[in-house]
Amino acid sequence: LINNVRQDRTPFFLTAEHCLGGEETWVFMFNYESPTCQNIDGPTWMTVSGSTLLANYSGSDFALLMLDESPPDSYYVYYAGWSNINIASQSSTGIHHPSGDIKKISFDYDSVTSANYLTTSGTTHWRIGSWNDGTTEPGSSGSPLFDQNHHIVGQLHGGYASCTSITSDWYGKFSLSWTGGGSPSTRLRDWLDPYNSGATILDGYDPFETVAISHLPLTDTRDTANDYEVICTIMSSVPLVSDSLLLYYQISSVWNTELLTATGINKQYHAFIPAQSAGTTIDYYLFAKDSANTADTTPVYSFNVLYTPQISVTPMSIAHTLPVDDSTTDYLIIENIGEGFLDYTINIERVMAVNPFYDSLAEADLLAPATRVYPDGFDEDYIDVKGLEDYRVGFTVDKNAGGPDLYGYYWIDSDESGGPVFNWADITATGIDITAGLDDDNFTGPYDIGFDFPFYDSVYTQFYVGSNGLIGFDTTTLKSRTKVSIPTSSPPNAFLAWLWDDLDITNLNNPGGAVYMQSDGQKCIVQFVNYPEYNGSAGDVINAEVIIESDGTITYQYNSIAAGFDAASCAVGIENQDGTDGLEVAYLTTYLKNNLAIRFDRPAQWLSLSKFSGSVWTDLSDTVICTISAAGLDTGLYYSNIVISNNDPDPADTLWPVSVMLTVTDIPPFICGDVNNDEAVNILDVTYLITYLYKGGPAPIPPESADVNNSGNINLLDVTYLITYLYKSGPDPTCP
């Protein structure tokens, strides 16, 4: 059982996701332990039946259940505390039931290490190198790992430890489970902290302890004006001694005492620590005693009164006009006019990248939306049963191009004028066979792309092949056969879905399926040869390929799709790293066909920065170089925002935007009035213009430089205007 911030004895039960199955009828047995130090069987009558699954997440292999009924008081249950901070424990304790045995306790006196486990990507688990006292066995799965402060930091996923092999174990991180997949059904946060208090550590709760103090520690503050309220709950089965309910706090090595008084809320007490100046560290703890002369003392907590930085950024906006293929630089000055360190990070938001070709498609109503809105429960309520056809039907694909998504990607197929030309690249004779290891519902890799591949806000050098029609850059649930609409925040994310469905290269009716790859340093091709679907009949295969290029362009090509291959129940598209953005080309609809090519065009990256984070002390500043390039851009307007996130406590300044506008023109740069293009305006320009107008001389370079009165015509009036400017203090030239 695990405690929650309300400490209301809700019977939440933590275990491992891979233990799930039939939990609605599970029987939960409490106090199944030896009554003495000898290893003899314990009581088996303290049970509760039935539970409901609240949340689970494969990345950290956790599951949270709620028992259908609370354990009776006669069981004297304890609600374990936890820490959601991603910090390695200095020592560890595991409490578990190896092979279904009575309770056993194992100890590791070394620090855990951060690691992945099996197919997980990144540091998703805590690794026990080897147990110093005791060990685990099969059957210990799901049991909690406690840190040196008696807080749960993970639950057992698996490993190689046993009574005959004192080796490694891996526990899914509680800190990862806290945020999980980003939704209530995939994370712990919503259940264990329903008030969204921001708690990072919670002590265990024993409702049968004679006196017990529960308290959420104070966090760092910038408040130097108001006293700091310390609130706690004091539980006791007998009356409390009112003058023995105390708050102790230390400032500048001096300890002080305040009496805890009732707030009027049941069992809640509080006291105040006087406001302090910035830079002060405050230590404190709580003490309570009851009439039975039993007492409880909390650990010593600490918090800091922080300095208050204040951000100032110049300029407020940036605008440049550049000819095609030209570039320029500008400078952002980020200054701290407050106290302490101003910490900042920078994100570039590309609000709009004008693309004349796709704009023309949009004006002609030839662009499909980037994503679709499906009815409530369309994905969530669907239960994927392996081997059964998906009965759902998505939106019809009635256009041959679509987008843009939030980032600026578009897609276009070979049926649209101006789209890609289907040009099959067969690499079966020249590519590398990467079929080995692919199985039903799995993934393989990583494989080297051969160049830096930009995809949304990341750059990748390797990819993985998901057996169910995905190429991914993150392995979390990449093996999934259960396609969903694109984008969706739950994993998998960061993928290319060329045909996301339940496919099976091991299909016995279609032997000989294969996957090849080839890279020339600029283009990487992944080809799927005679690739079958799960339970597909003989001959029901697809031949397709994914082509990614160093400039970020992505192309899917479909050479042949057998008539019996179900290509209408898949998802086709791309999705970013956290599932908040993407392009859905087709979902659960008839669209794919022979000799079809789909190209995904990445938006122009015309703005780059010299740095994306920094820390600035009082009265100092950082300079960020902004490079703006029109290389490869069409003429037109390009807009973006530079957003500076920072720790200035003023909500109005926490996200500081700087707008950026680029105008790309095909008119070369010139000085107005510099008709002969020698970078000076003088009498030579007057004679050059007269020669052009009346003696057949060469044209001005460019012509706009001679229209000094901005009339739209070049004539004698421009000659007199230029003479007046040069010799009679007339107005400055004003060209188009």
XYZ file of C-alpha atoms in Angstrom:
736
model
C 0.000 0.000 0.000
C 1.220 3.490 -0.818
C 0.462 6.793 0.887
C -1.037 9.816 -0.894
C -0.748 13.524 -0.138
C -4.214 13.612 1.455
C -3.137 10.810 3.814
C -6.744 9.633 3.864
C -6.015 5.871 3.866
C -7.136 5.391 0.249
C -6.033 1.785 -0.451
C -3.713 2.473 -3.389
C -1.579 -0.565 -4.257
C 1.685 -0.265 -6.236
C 2.982 -3.145 -8.361
C 4.587 -3.832 -11.752
C 2.772 -3.532 -15.071
C 4.024 -6.907 -16.255
C 2.253 -8.531 -13.267
C -1.156 -7.348 -14.496
C -3.894 -9.705 -15.607
C -7.075 -10.593 -13.736
C -6.435 -7.932 -11.077
C -10.208 -7.480 -10.726
C -10.283 -10.773 -8.806
C -6.871 -10.736 -7.134
C -6.693 -11.563 -3.431
C -4.423 -9.263 -1.393
C -2.887 -10.868 1.699
C -1.494 -8.727 4.520
C 1.018 -9.543 7.280
C 2.077 -12.749 5.541
C 5.314 -12.969 7.510
C 7.026 -15.294 9.934
C 5.803 -14.643 13.506
C 9.358 -15.246 14.802
C 12.886 -14.928 13.518
C 12.730 -18.560 12.441
C 11.637 -19.061 8.864
C 8.180 -20.522 9.470
C 4.939 -19.853 7.679
C 2.821 -16.855 8.693
C -0.922 -16.078 8.964
C -2.942 -16.244 5.735
C -6.372 -15.037 6.867
C -5.847 -11.249 6.554
C -7.070 -10.744 2.982
C -8.987 -8.299 0.791
C -10.471 -9.305 -2.573
C -10.671 -7.389 -5.834
C -9.106 -4.229 -7.252
C -9.403 -1.659 -10.038
C -6.533 -0.661 -12.325
C -6.021 3.124 -12.160
C -2.773 3.706 -14.066
C 0.089 1.846 -15.718
C 3.094 2.671 -17.897
C 5.479 0.316 -19.652
C 8.422 2.747 -19.665
C 8.908 2.224 -15.918
C 6.818 -0.968 -15.653
C 4.501 0.327 -12.937
C 0.835 -0.288 -12.207
C -1.318 1.427 -9.596
C -4.416 -0.363 -8.340
C -7.073 0.605 -5.829
C -8.403 -2.174 -3.626
C -12.145 -2.669 -3.806
C -12.316 -2.339 -0.018
C -10.053 -0.890 2.649
C -8.221 -3.367 4.876
C -9.883 -3.633 8.315
C -8.228 -1.837 11.233
C -7.394 -5.202 12.748
C -4.808 -5.692 9.951
C -2.796 -2.649 11.162
C -1.677 -1.792 7.624
C 0.997 0.794 6.815
C 0.929 3.223 3.846
C 4.462 3.478 2.467
C 6.072 6.851 1.724
C 7.763 7.779 -1.540
C 10.137 10.136 -3.348
C 9.625 11.253 -6.940
C 13.049 12.917 -7.133
C 15.357 11.346 -9.711
C 18.354 10.997 -7.370
C 20.226 7.737 -6.827
C 19.775 6.181 -3.366
C 22.896 5.796 -1.240
C 21.615 2.455 0.059
C 18.546 0.375 -0.682
C 16.099 -2.029 0.904
C 13.710 -4.384 -0.849
C 10.687 -5.922 0.906
C 9.164 -8.724 -1.145
C 7.744 -12.244 -1.386
C 10.221 -14.312 -3.443
C 8.534 -17.213 -5.204
C 5.389 -16.503 -3.163
C 7.253 -17.085 0.113
C 6.612 -15.208 3.360
C 7.985 -11.656 3.591
C 11.728 -11.318 3.034
C 13.931 -8.221 3.306
C 17.034 -7.610 1.165
C 19.722 -4.948 1.633
C 22.168 -3.231 -0.715
C 24.607 -0.879 1.009
C 25.894 0.645 -2.240
C 24.421 3.425 -4.354
C 22.050 2.379 -7.125
C 22.909 3.327 -10.695
C 20.677 4.843 -13.342
C 20.150 2.563 -16.353
C 17.773 1.226 -18.958
C 16.372 -2.302 -18.811
C 15.876 -4.680 -21.729
C 14.061 -2.693 -24.446
C 13.584 0.569 -22.580
C 15.356 3.661 -23.881
C 17.292 6.011 -21.606
C 17.717 5.879 -17.837
C 14.302 4.475 -16.915
C 15.372 2.172 -14.069
C 17.432 1.936 -10.887
C 19.949 -0.916 -11.059
C 21.002 -2.887 -7.993
C 24.474 -4.185 -8.822
C 24.197 -7.036 -6.319
C 22.528 -7.507 -2.958
C 24.749 -7.452 0.147
C 22.233 -9.259 2.390
C 19.446 -11.344 0.896
C 18.325 -11.532 -2.728
C 15.203 -11.578 -4.891
C 13.669 -14.351 -6.963
C 10.924 -14.725 -9.566
C 7.766 -13.712 -7.751
C 9.403 -10.643 -6.216
C 8.283 -8.563 -9.219
C 6.388 -5.404 -8.365
C 7.820 -5.173 -4.854
C 9.019 -1.755 -3.647
C 12.579 -0.486 -3.476
C 13.114 1.839 -0.494
C 15.904 4.423 -0.280
C 17.885 5.206 2.860
C 15.042 7.500 4.023
C 12.421 4.719 3.871
C 10.796 6.180 0.729
C 9.737 4.089 -2.274
C 11.874 4.981 -5.308
C 10.893 2.110 -7.627
C 9.275 -1.269 -8.060
C 10.955 -4.462 -9.264
C 10.774 -5.003 -13.029
C 13.201 -7.898 -13.316
C 16.791 -9.060 -13.250
C 19.006 -12.071 -12.760
C 19.188 -12.334 -8.975
C 18.284 -15.595 -7.245
C 19.366 -17.661 -4.264
C 22.074 -19.238 -6.411
C 23.130 -16.039 -8.208
C 23.467 -12.843 -6.191
C 23.438 -10.594 -9.257
C 21.694 -7.520 -10.643
C 18.080 -6.344 -10.374
C 16.324 -3.462 -12.129
C 13.555 -1.359 -10.568
C 11.354 0.974 -12.650
C 11.953 4.513 -11.440
C 9.226 6.059 -9.291
C 10.327 9.469 -10.642
C 9.512 8.331 -14.198
C 6.246 6.718 -13.098
C 5.273 10.053 -11.523
C 4.899 11.679 -14.966
C 4.592 8.417 -16.946
C 2.977 8.827 -20.332
C 1.523 12.260 -19.559
C -2.069 11.289 -18.734
C -3.886 10.182 -15.537
C -4.075 6.610 -16.803
C -0.299 6.459 -17.382
C 1.159 8.276 -14.361
C 1.070 8.348 -10.552
C 0.883 12.103 -10.028
C -2.891 12.478 -10.380
C -3.612 9.766 -7.799
C -0.936 10.332 -5.166
C -1.042 14.148 -5.371
C -4.624 14.959 -6.456
C -4.295 18.547 -5.193
C -1.278 19.120 -7.479
C 0.626 20.384 -4.447
C 3.984 19.760 -6.112
C 5.070 17.335 -3.381
C 8.355 15.578 -4.179
C 8.701 13.531 -0.979
C 6.026 12.042 1.269
C 6.706 10.045 4.424
C 4.932 6.807 5.166
C 1.739 6.878 7.217
C 0.907 4.551 10.084
C -2.701 5.297 11.102
C -2.254 3.192 14.231
C 0.800 4.961 15.596
C 0.016 6.647 18.932
C 1.167 10.054 17.703
C 2.294 10.880 14.180
C 3.128 14.137 12.387
C 2.480 14.486 8.655
C 3.929 17.468 6.838
C 4.723 18.601 3.298
C 8.111 20.361 3.536
C 8.339 24.010 2.548
C 10.052 24.672 -0.765
C 12.408 27.482 -1.767
C 10.782 30.903 -1.944
C 11.522 34.422 -3.165
C 9.155 35.986 -0.647
C 11.077 38.310 1.685
C 8.007 40.145 3.048
C 5.593 37.519 4.430
C 6.138 35.002 7.240
C 6.428 31.370 6.164
C 3.527 29.190 7.305
C 4.371 25.653 8.404
C 1.269 23.404 8.306
C 1.085 19.839 9.586
C -1.396 17.145 10.533
C -0.956 15.494 13.937
C -2.683 12.140 14.459
C -3.035 10.603 17.909
C -5.258 8.018 19.518
C -5.121 9.925 22.828
C -5.263 13.667 23.605
C -2.271 15.805 22.644
C -0.312 17.945 25.092
C -0.941 21.418 23.677
C 2.245 23.046 24.975
C 4.325 20.181 23.563
C 3.372 20.806 19.933
C 6.397 22.713 18.676
C 8.074 24.103 15.587
C 11.838 24.409 15.843
C 13.633 26.547 13.235
C 17.245 27.590 12.768
C 18.506 30.816 11.186
C 22.220 31.742 11.204
C 23.028 28.817 13.538
C 20.471 29.965 16.132
C 17.534 27.684 16.972
C 14.144 29.208 17.805
C 10.828 27.717 18.945
C 7.209 28.466 18.010
C 4.081 26.802 19.419
C 1.945 24.885 16.930
C -1.721 25.933 17.170
C -4.870 24.459 15.667
C -6.022 25.909 12.318
C -9.645 24.889 12.819
C -9.348 22.119 10.263
C -9.539 18.617 11.728
C -6.159 17.576 13.234
C -4.333 20.382 11.396
C -1.842 22.681 13.168
C 0.412 25.521 12.077
C 3.088 28.015 13.121
C 5.067 30.724 11.340
C 8.746 31.340 10.627
C 9.523 35.076 10.334
C 10.256 36.421 6.835
C 13.946 36.547 5.961
C 16.134 38.364 3.471
C 17.280 36.824 0.211
C 20.165 34.386 0.574
C 18.976 32.927 3.901
C 18.814 29.159 4.497
C 16.236 28.011 7.064
C 16.279 24.594 8.792
C 13.273 23.400 10.783
C 11.557 20.352 12.283
C 8.345 19.540 14.169
C 7.734 17.862 17.520
C 4.531 16.565 19.135
C 3.751 14.675 22.358
C 0.501 13.163 23.630
C -0.930 12.404 27.057
C 0.399 8.840 26.875
C 3.869 10.420 26.873
C 4.666 9.171 23.371
C 6.129 11.595 20.885
C 6.985 12.027 17.229
C 9.714 14.165 15.699
C 10.036 14.875 11.979
C 13.311 14.951 10.073
C 15.031 18.329 9.723
C 13.807 20.113 6.600
C 15.515 23.003 4.793
C 14.466 25.698 2.373
C 16.111 28.807 0.939
C 14.994 32.376 0.469
C 16.171 33.030 -3.056
C 17.404 36.163 -4.712
C 15.032 37.823 -7.188
C 16.484 38.227 -10.677
C 14.862 40.589 -13.184
C 15.189 40.121 -16.910
C 15.635 42.811 -19.547
C 15.990 41.954 -23.233
C 16.886 44.163 -26.182
C 15.742 44.498 -28.862
C 12.043 43.709 -28.509
C 11.822 42.624 -32.145
C 14.070 41.848 -35.100
C 13.286 42.501 -38.770
C 15.434 42.149 -41.862
C 14.987 42.226 -45.630
C 17.368 39.954 -47.504
C 17.791 38.921 -51.113
C 17.605 35.227 -51.909
C 20.607 33.288 -50.554
C 21.898 36.219 -48.479
C 22.289 36.210 -44.686
C 22.862 38.593 -41.793
C 23.352 38.604 -38.035
C 21.678 40.393 -35.165
C 22.221 40.402 -31.418
C 19.994 39.711 -28.423
C 21.192 41.242 -25.167
C 19.808 39.400 -22.102
C 20.486 41.432 -18.961
C 19.856 40.769 -15.263
C 18.853 44.031 -13.540
C 17.779 42.180 -10.372
C 19.638 40.170 -7.732
C 21.218 36.728 -7.863
C 21.442 34.542 -10.964
C 19.050 34.944 -13.862
C 18.744 31.488 -15.450
C 17.242 31.286 -18.912
C 16.571 28.892 -21.775
C 15.600 29.858 -25.312
C 13.133 28.200 -27.652
C 12.462 29.166 -31.251
C 8.772 29.109 -32.141
C 8.317 29.106 -35.883
C 4.931 30.755 -36.100
C 4.705 30.626 -39.856
C 7.054 29.833 -42.705
C 5.496 31.135 -45.892
C 5.699 28.577 -48.691
C 4.248 29.927 -51.935
C 3.650 26.451 -53.361
C 1.663 25.170 -50.389
C -0.007 28.573 -50.012
C -1.322 28.204 -53.537
C -2.699 24.762 -52.654
C -4.350 26.218 -49.559
C -5.940 29.034 -51.570
C -7.355 26.418 -53.944
C -8.638 24.355 -50.961
C -6.310 21.491 -51.852
C -4.754 21.007 -48.400
C -6.071 18.491 -45.869
C -5.765 19.445 -42.184
C -2.624 18.337 -40.378
C -4.667 16.318 -37.877
C -8.249 15.137 -37.407
C -10.617 15.379 -34.459
C -12.184 12.006 -33.706
C -15.262 11.326 -31.546
C -14.755 10.923 -27.801
C -13.523 7.428 -27.010
C -12.636 6.631 -30.637
C -9.144 5.512 -29.630
C -9.506 5.287 -25.850
C -12.459 2.893 -25.807
C -11.190 0.612 -28.566
C -9.841 -2.716 -27.298
C -7.237 -4.172 -29.606
C -7.566 -7.953 -29.720
C -4.712 -9.520 -31.642
C -5.875 -11.239 -34.792
C -9.235 -9.441 -35.006
C -9.869 -6.843 -37.700
C -10.236 -3.219 -36.570
C -13.908 -2.311 -37.056
C -13.378 1.455 -36.870
C -13.442 3.753 -39.911
C -11.548 7.037 -40.026
C -11.822 10.136 -42.203
C -11.640 9.806 -45.980
C -8.462 11.125 -47.602
C -9.957 13.432 -50.248
C -6.909 15.641 -50.901
C -3.422 14.835 -52.095
C -1.574 17.200 -49.755
C -1.944 18.428 -46.201
C -0.639 20.525 -43.337
C 1.007 22.464 -41.976
C 1.408 21.033 -38.488
C 2.475 23.301 -35.631
C 6.141 22.970 -36.553
C 5.524 23.679 -40.231
C 5.751 20.260 -41.914
C 3.579 19.630 -44.986
C 2.878 16.411 -46.890
C 2.110 15.892 -50.580
C 1.704 12.759 -52.670
C 2.528 11.826 -56.251
C -1.072 12.365 -57.423
C -0.793 16.119 -56.825
C 0.769 18.408 -59.430
C 4.120 19.503 -58.022
C 4.289 16.498 -55.714
C 6.979 13.811 -55.662
C 7.462 11.558 -58.649
C 7.220 7.872 -57.770
C 10.745 6.594 -58.401
C 11.305 3.185 -56.853
C 14.847 2.614 -55.542
C 15.477 -1.116 -55.255
C 18.375 -1.692 -52.816
C 17.952 -5.442 -52.324
C 21.177 -6.081 -54.252
C 23.229 -3.197 -52.818
C 21.828 -2.548 -49.341
C 22.477 -4.121 -45.954
C 20.065 -6.861 -44.853
C 18.763 -5.837 -41.384
C 16.006 -8.446 -41.162
C 17.693 -10.405 -38.360
C 15.991 -10.015 -35.015
C 12.679 -8.735 -36.327
C 9.788 -10.702 -34.893
C 6.097 -10.303 -34.253
C 5.532 -7.154 -32.135
C 9.140 -6.105 -31.516
C 11.772 -3.683 -32.806
C 15.439 -3.849 -33.779
C 18.321 -1.413 -33.930
C 19.839 1.036 -33.602
C 21.105 1.481 -37.161
C 23.356 4.331 -38.280
C 21.660 6.825 -40.587
C 24.980 7.964 -42.034
C 24.368 11.682 -41.471
C 22.682 14.094 -39.068
C 18.944 13.830 -39.719
C 16.886 16.811 -38.477
C 13.395 15.859 -37.282
C 11.268 18.449 -35.506
C 13.413 19.956 -32.717
C 15.959 17.113 -32.585
C 18.743 15.744 -34.743
C 19.260 11.965 -35.000
C 22.120 9.803 -36.200
C 20.433 6.427 -35.598
C 17.016 4.844 -36.072
C 15.111 1.710 -35.007
C 12.791 -0.494 -37.032
C 9.470 -1.308 -35.389
C 8.033 -4.563 -36.724
C 4.559 -3.035 -37.015
C 5.200 -0.443 -39.702
C 7.157 2.164 -37.731
C 10.605 3.677 -37.999
C 11.375 5.294 -34.661
C 13.940 7.410 -32.887
C 12.704 6.472 -29.380
C 12.215 2.822 -28.436
C 9.474 3.363 -25.829
C 6.604 1.029 -26.904
C 7.965 1.112 -30.465
C 6.819 -2.498 -30.806
C 3.174 -1.397 -30.439
C 0.707 -2.833 -32.909
C -2.163 -0.686 -31.541
C -2.175 2.306 -33.851
C -3.820 5.538 -32.720
C -4.583 8.848 -34.352
C -1.604 11.125 -34.969
C -0.443 12.937 -32.920
C -1.134 11.346 -29.526
C 0.923 12.085 -26.410
C 1.112 8.474 -25.215
C 4.073 6.518 -26.635
C 5.312 5.603 -29.109
C 6.465 9.079 -30.168
C 9.209 10.387 -32.468
C 8.322 8.054 -35.325
C 7.690 7.699 -39.035
C 4.540 5.616 -39.559
C 4.779 4.250 -43.094
C 2.066 1.635 -42.321
C 1.348 1.327 -38.607
C -0.691 -1.829 -38.075
C -0.331 -5.399 -36.810
C 2.301 -6.721 -39.207
C 4.310 -9.916 -38.774
C 7.462 -10.701 -40.709
C 7.412 -14.226 -39.188
C 4.068 -15.037 -40.861
C 4.445 -18.699 -41.950
C 2.141 -18.171 -44.928
C 4.568 -15.607 -46.353
C 8.160 -16.654 -45.764
C 10.970 -14.569 -47.184
C 10.038 -11.134 -45.923
C 13.057 -8.871 -45.473
C 14.236 -5.363 -44.595
C 17.222 -3.629 -46.217
C 18.914 -0.289 -45.616
C 21.392 1.828 -47.550
C 22.930 5.262 -46.928
C 25.142 7.387 -49.156
C 25.757 10.096 -46.554
C 22.964 12.290 -47.871
C 20.076 9.891 -48.299
C 19.121 6.807 -46.276
C 16.687 4.212 -47.674
C 14.920 1.537 -45.632
C 13.179 -0.986 -47.897
C 10.530 -3.488 -46.759
C 10.376 -6.504 -49.060
C 7.365 -8.846 -49.228
C 6.325 -7.692 -45.758
C 3.219 -9.539 -44.479
C 0.508 -8.621 -42.013
C -0.366 -10.745 -38.993
C -2.323 -13.872 -40.012
C -2.119 -12.764 -43.648
C -2.906 -15.309 -46.330
C -0.267 -16.464 -48.781
C 0.775 -13.617 -51.066
C -0.768 -10.860 -48.944
C 2.360 -8.725 -48.655
C 3.492 -5.147 -49.246
C 6.640 -3.732 -50.822
C 7.440 -0.242 -49.603
C 10.320 1.989 -48.573
C 11.107 5.011 -46.419
C 13.655 7.565 -47.639
C 15.080 10.184 -45.296
C 17.447 12.933 -46.464
C 19.993 15.163 -44.788
C 17.836 18.270 -45.333
C 15.004 16.672 -43.319
C 12.863 15.582 -46.266
C 11.011 12.266 -45.749
C 9.468 10.153 -48.527
C 7.325 7.014 -48.303
C 7.038 4.916 -51.485
C 4.599 2.043 -52.015
C 5.654 -0.155 -54.904
C 3.081 -2.939 -54.610
C 0.295 -3.854 -52.212
C -1.333 -7.259 -52.647
C -5.084 -7.248 -53.186
C -5.630 -9.261 -50.009
C -3.392 -7.053 -47.856
C -5.511 -4.893 -45.521
C -3.978 -1.461 -46.129
C -7.117 0.369 -44.997
C -6.774 -0.275 -41.257
C -3.428 1.428 -40.662
C -2.075 4.840 -39.661
C 0.242 6.809 -41.966
C 2.072 9.955 -40.888
C 4.834 11.430 -38.717
C 4.905 12.446 -35.022
C 7.260 14.585 -32.923
C 9.176 13.716 -29.773
C 6.399 14.164 -27.193
C 3.316 13.490 -29.301
C 2.146 17.104 -29.267
C 2.621 17.642 -33.001
C 2.529 15.642 -36.185
C 0.950 15.034 -39.586
C -1.731 12.397 -40.097
C -1.972 11.451 -43.753
C -4.385 8.535 -43.364
C -5.963 6.665 -40.470
C -8.297 3.676 -40.787
C -9.262 4.513 -44.348
C -8.630 3.365 -47.913
C -5.796 5.444 -49.353
C -2.554 3.549 -49.988
C -2.081 2.053 -53.446
C 0.563 0.790 -55.866
C 3.135 3.269 -57.215
C 2.286 5.947 -54.654
C 4.854 8.338 -53.184
C 4.266 10.627 -50.176
C 6.752 13.375 -49.352
C 6.999 15.236 -46.033
C 8.608 18.668 -46.417
C 10.401 20.161 -43.431
C 9.978 23.938 -42.952
C 12.889 26.191 -43.820
C 15.273 26.698 -40.909
C 16.114 30.328 -41.531
C 16.800 31.413 -37.927
C 19.573 30.017 -35.722
C 21.072 31.107 -32.402
C 24.576 30.933 -30.957
C 23.303 29.640 -27.590
C 20.069 28.397 -26.038
C 20.680 28.736 -22.304
C 22.679 30.694 -19.792
C 22.985 32.102 -16.293
C 23.554 35.834 -15.715
C 24.628 37.430 -12.422
C 23.395 40.796 -11.169
C 24.082 43.751 -13.524
C 25.674 41.513 -16.156
C 24.396 40.390 -19.539
C 24.685 37.673 -22.181
C 24.863 38.266 -25.919
C 23.075 35.797 -28.195
C 24.056 35.973 -31.865
C 21.047 35.510 -34.168
C 21.911 34.312 -37.674
C 19.183 34.928 -40.243
C 19.603 33.245 -43.609
C 17.579 33.401 -46.796
C 19.510 30.490 -48.293
C 17.171 28.242 -50.244
C 14.074 30.289 -49.360
C 11.406 31.483 -51.732
C 10.587 35.170 -51.802
C 8.028 36.205 -49.210
C 7.592 36.811 -45.489
C 8.823 34.536 -42.697
C 7.784 34.973 -39.067
C 9.071 33.466 -35.833
C 9.214 34.083 -32.100
C 12.249 33.698 -29.883
C 10.833 32.795 -26.462
C 13.151 33.239 -23.466
C 12.030 31.176 -20.449
C 13.598 32.417 -17.237
C 13.378 32.492 -13.441
C 12.264 36.115 -13.130
C 9.393 35.702 -10.625
C 7.216 38.294 -12.395
C 4.652 36.207 -14.348
C 4.640 38.824 -17.092
C 8.363 38.265 -17.720
C 8.707 34.497 -17.164
C 8.230 33.899 -20.900
C 9.833 36.794 -22.773
C 9.035 36.831 -26.521
C 11.086 38.508 -29.241
C 9.385 38.578 -32.632
C 11.502 37.989 -35.727
C 10.476 38.812 -39.303
C 12.397 38.084 -42.466
C 11.430 39.461 -45.859
C 13.055 37.572 -48.735
C 13.190 39.491 -52.011
C 14.559 38.820 -55.470
C 15.595 42.505 -55.762
C 19.359 42.735 -55.133
C 20.517 45.126 -52.393
C 21.281 48.660 -53.510
C 21.806 52.232 -52.300
C 18.979 54.473 -53.395
C 20.450 56.932 -55.937
C 23.568 54.799 -56.567
C 22.557 54.384 -60.201
C 25.947 53.097 -61.388
C 26.288 50.700 -58.401
C 29.676 51.981 -57.202
C 28.430 52.250 -53.590
C 28.345 56.061 -53.620
C 25.753 58.674 -54.626
C 27.384 61.562 -56.573
C 27.521 63.412 -59.925
C 28.578 60.218 -61.682
C 25.127 58.797 -60.957
C 23.495 61.888 -62.522
C 25.504 61.529 -65.738
C 24.913 57.720 -65.739
C 21.159 58.300 -65.506
C 21.139 60.998 -68.251
C 23.176 58.708 -70.507
C 20.678 55.876 -69.883
C 17.607 58.064 -70.521
C 18.801 60.029 -73.560
C 21.881 58.386 -75.101
C 21.074 54.651 -74.989
C 23.438 53.984 -72.092
C 23.303 50.913 -69.803
C 20.370 50.499 -67.411
C 20.696 51.378 -63.715
C 21.831 48.543 -61.455
C 19.234 47.643 -60.313
C 16.549 49.758 -62.034
C 14.894 50.539 -58.661
C 18.003 52.498 -57.592
C 17.204 55.207 -60.167
C 13.586 55.797 -59.122
C 14.754 58.254 -56.456
C 11.368 60.000 -56.146
C 9.574 56.651 -55.756
C 7.089 57.457 -58.515
C 7.200 54.037 -60.140
C 8.847 55.511 -63.275
C 12.402 56.489 -64.223
C 12.505 59.831 -66.073
C 13.832 63.399 -66.071
C 12.097 64.073 -62.746
C 14.490 61.588 -61.093
C 17.471 63.479 -62.620
C 16.313 66.817 -61.217
C 15.434 65.165 -57.854
C 18.937 63.730 -57.604
C 20.598 67.070 -58.532
C 18.461 68.891 -55.971
C 19.498 66.353 -53.303
C 23.204 66.599 -54.163
C 23.563 70.372 -54.655
C 20.517 72.161 -53.229
C 19.928 70.270 -49.897
C 16.859 68.577 -51.293
C 15.152 65.575 -49.665
C 16.870 62.193 -49.467
C 16.304 59.760 -52.320
C 13.397 57.381 -51.668
C 13.389 54.296 -53.881
C 10.811 51.482 -54.124
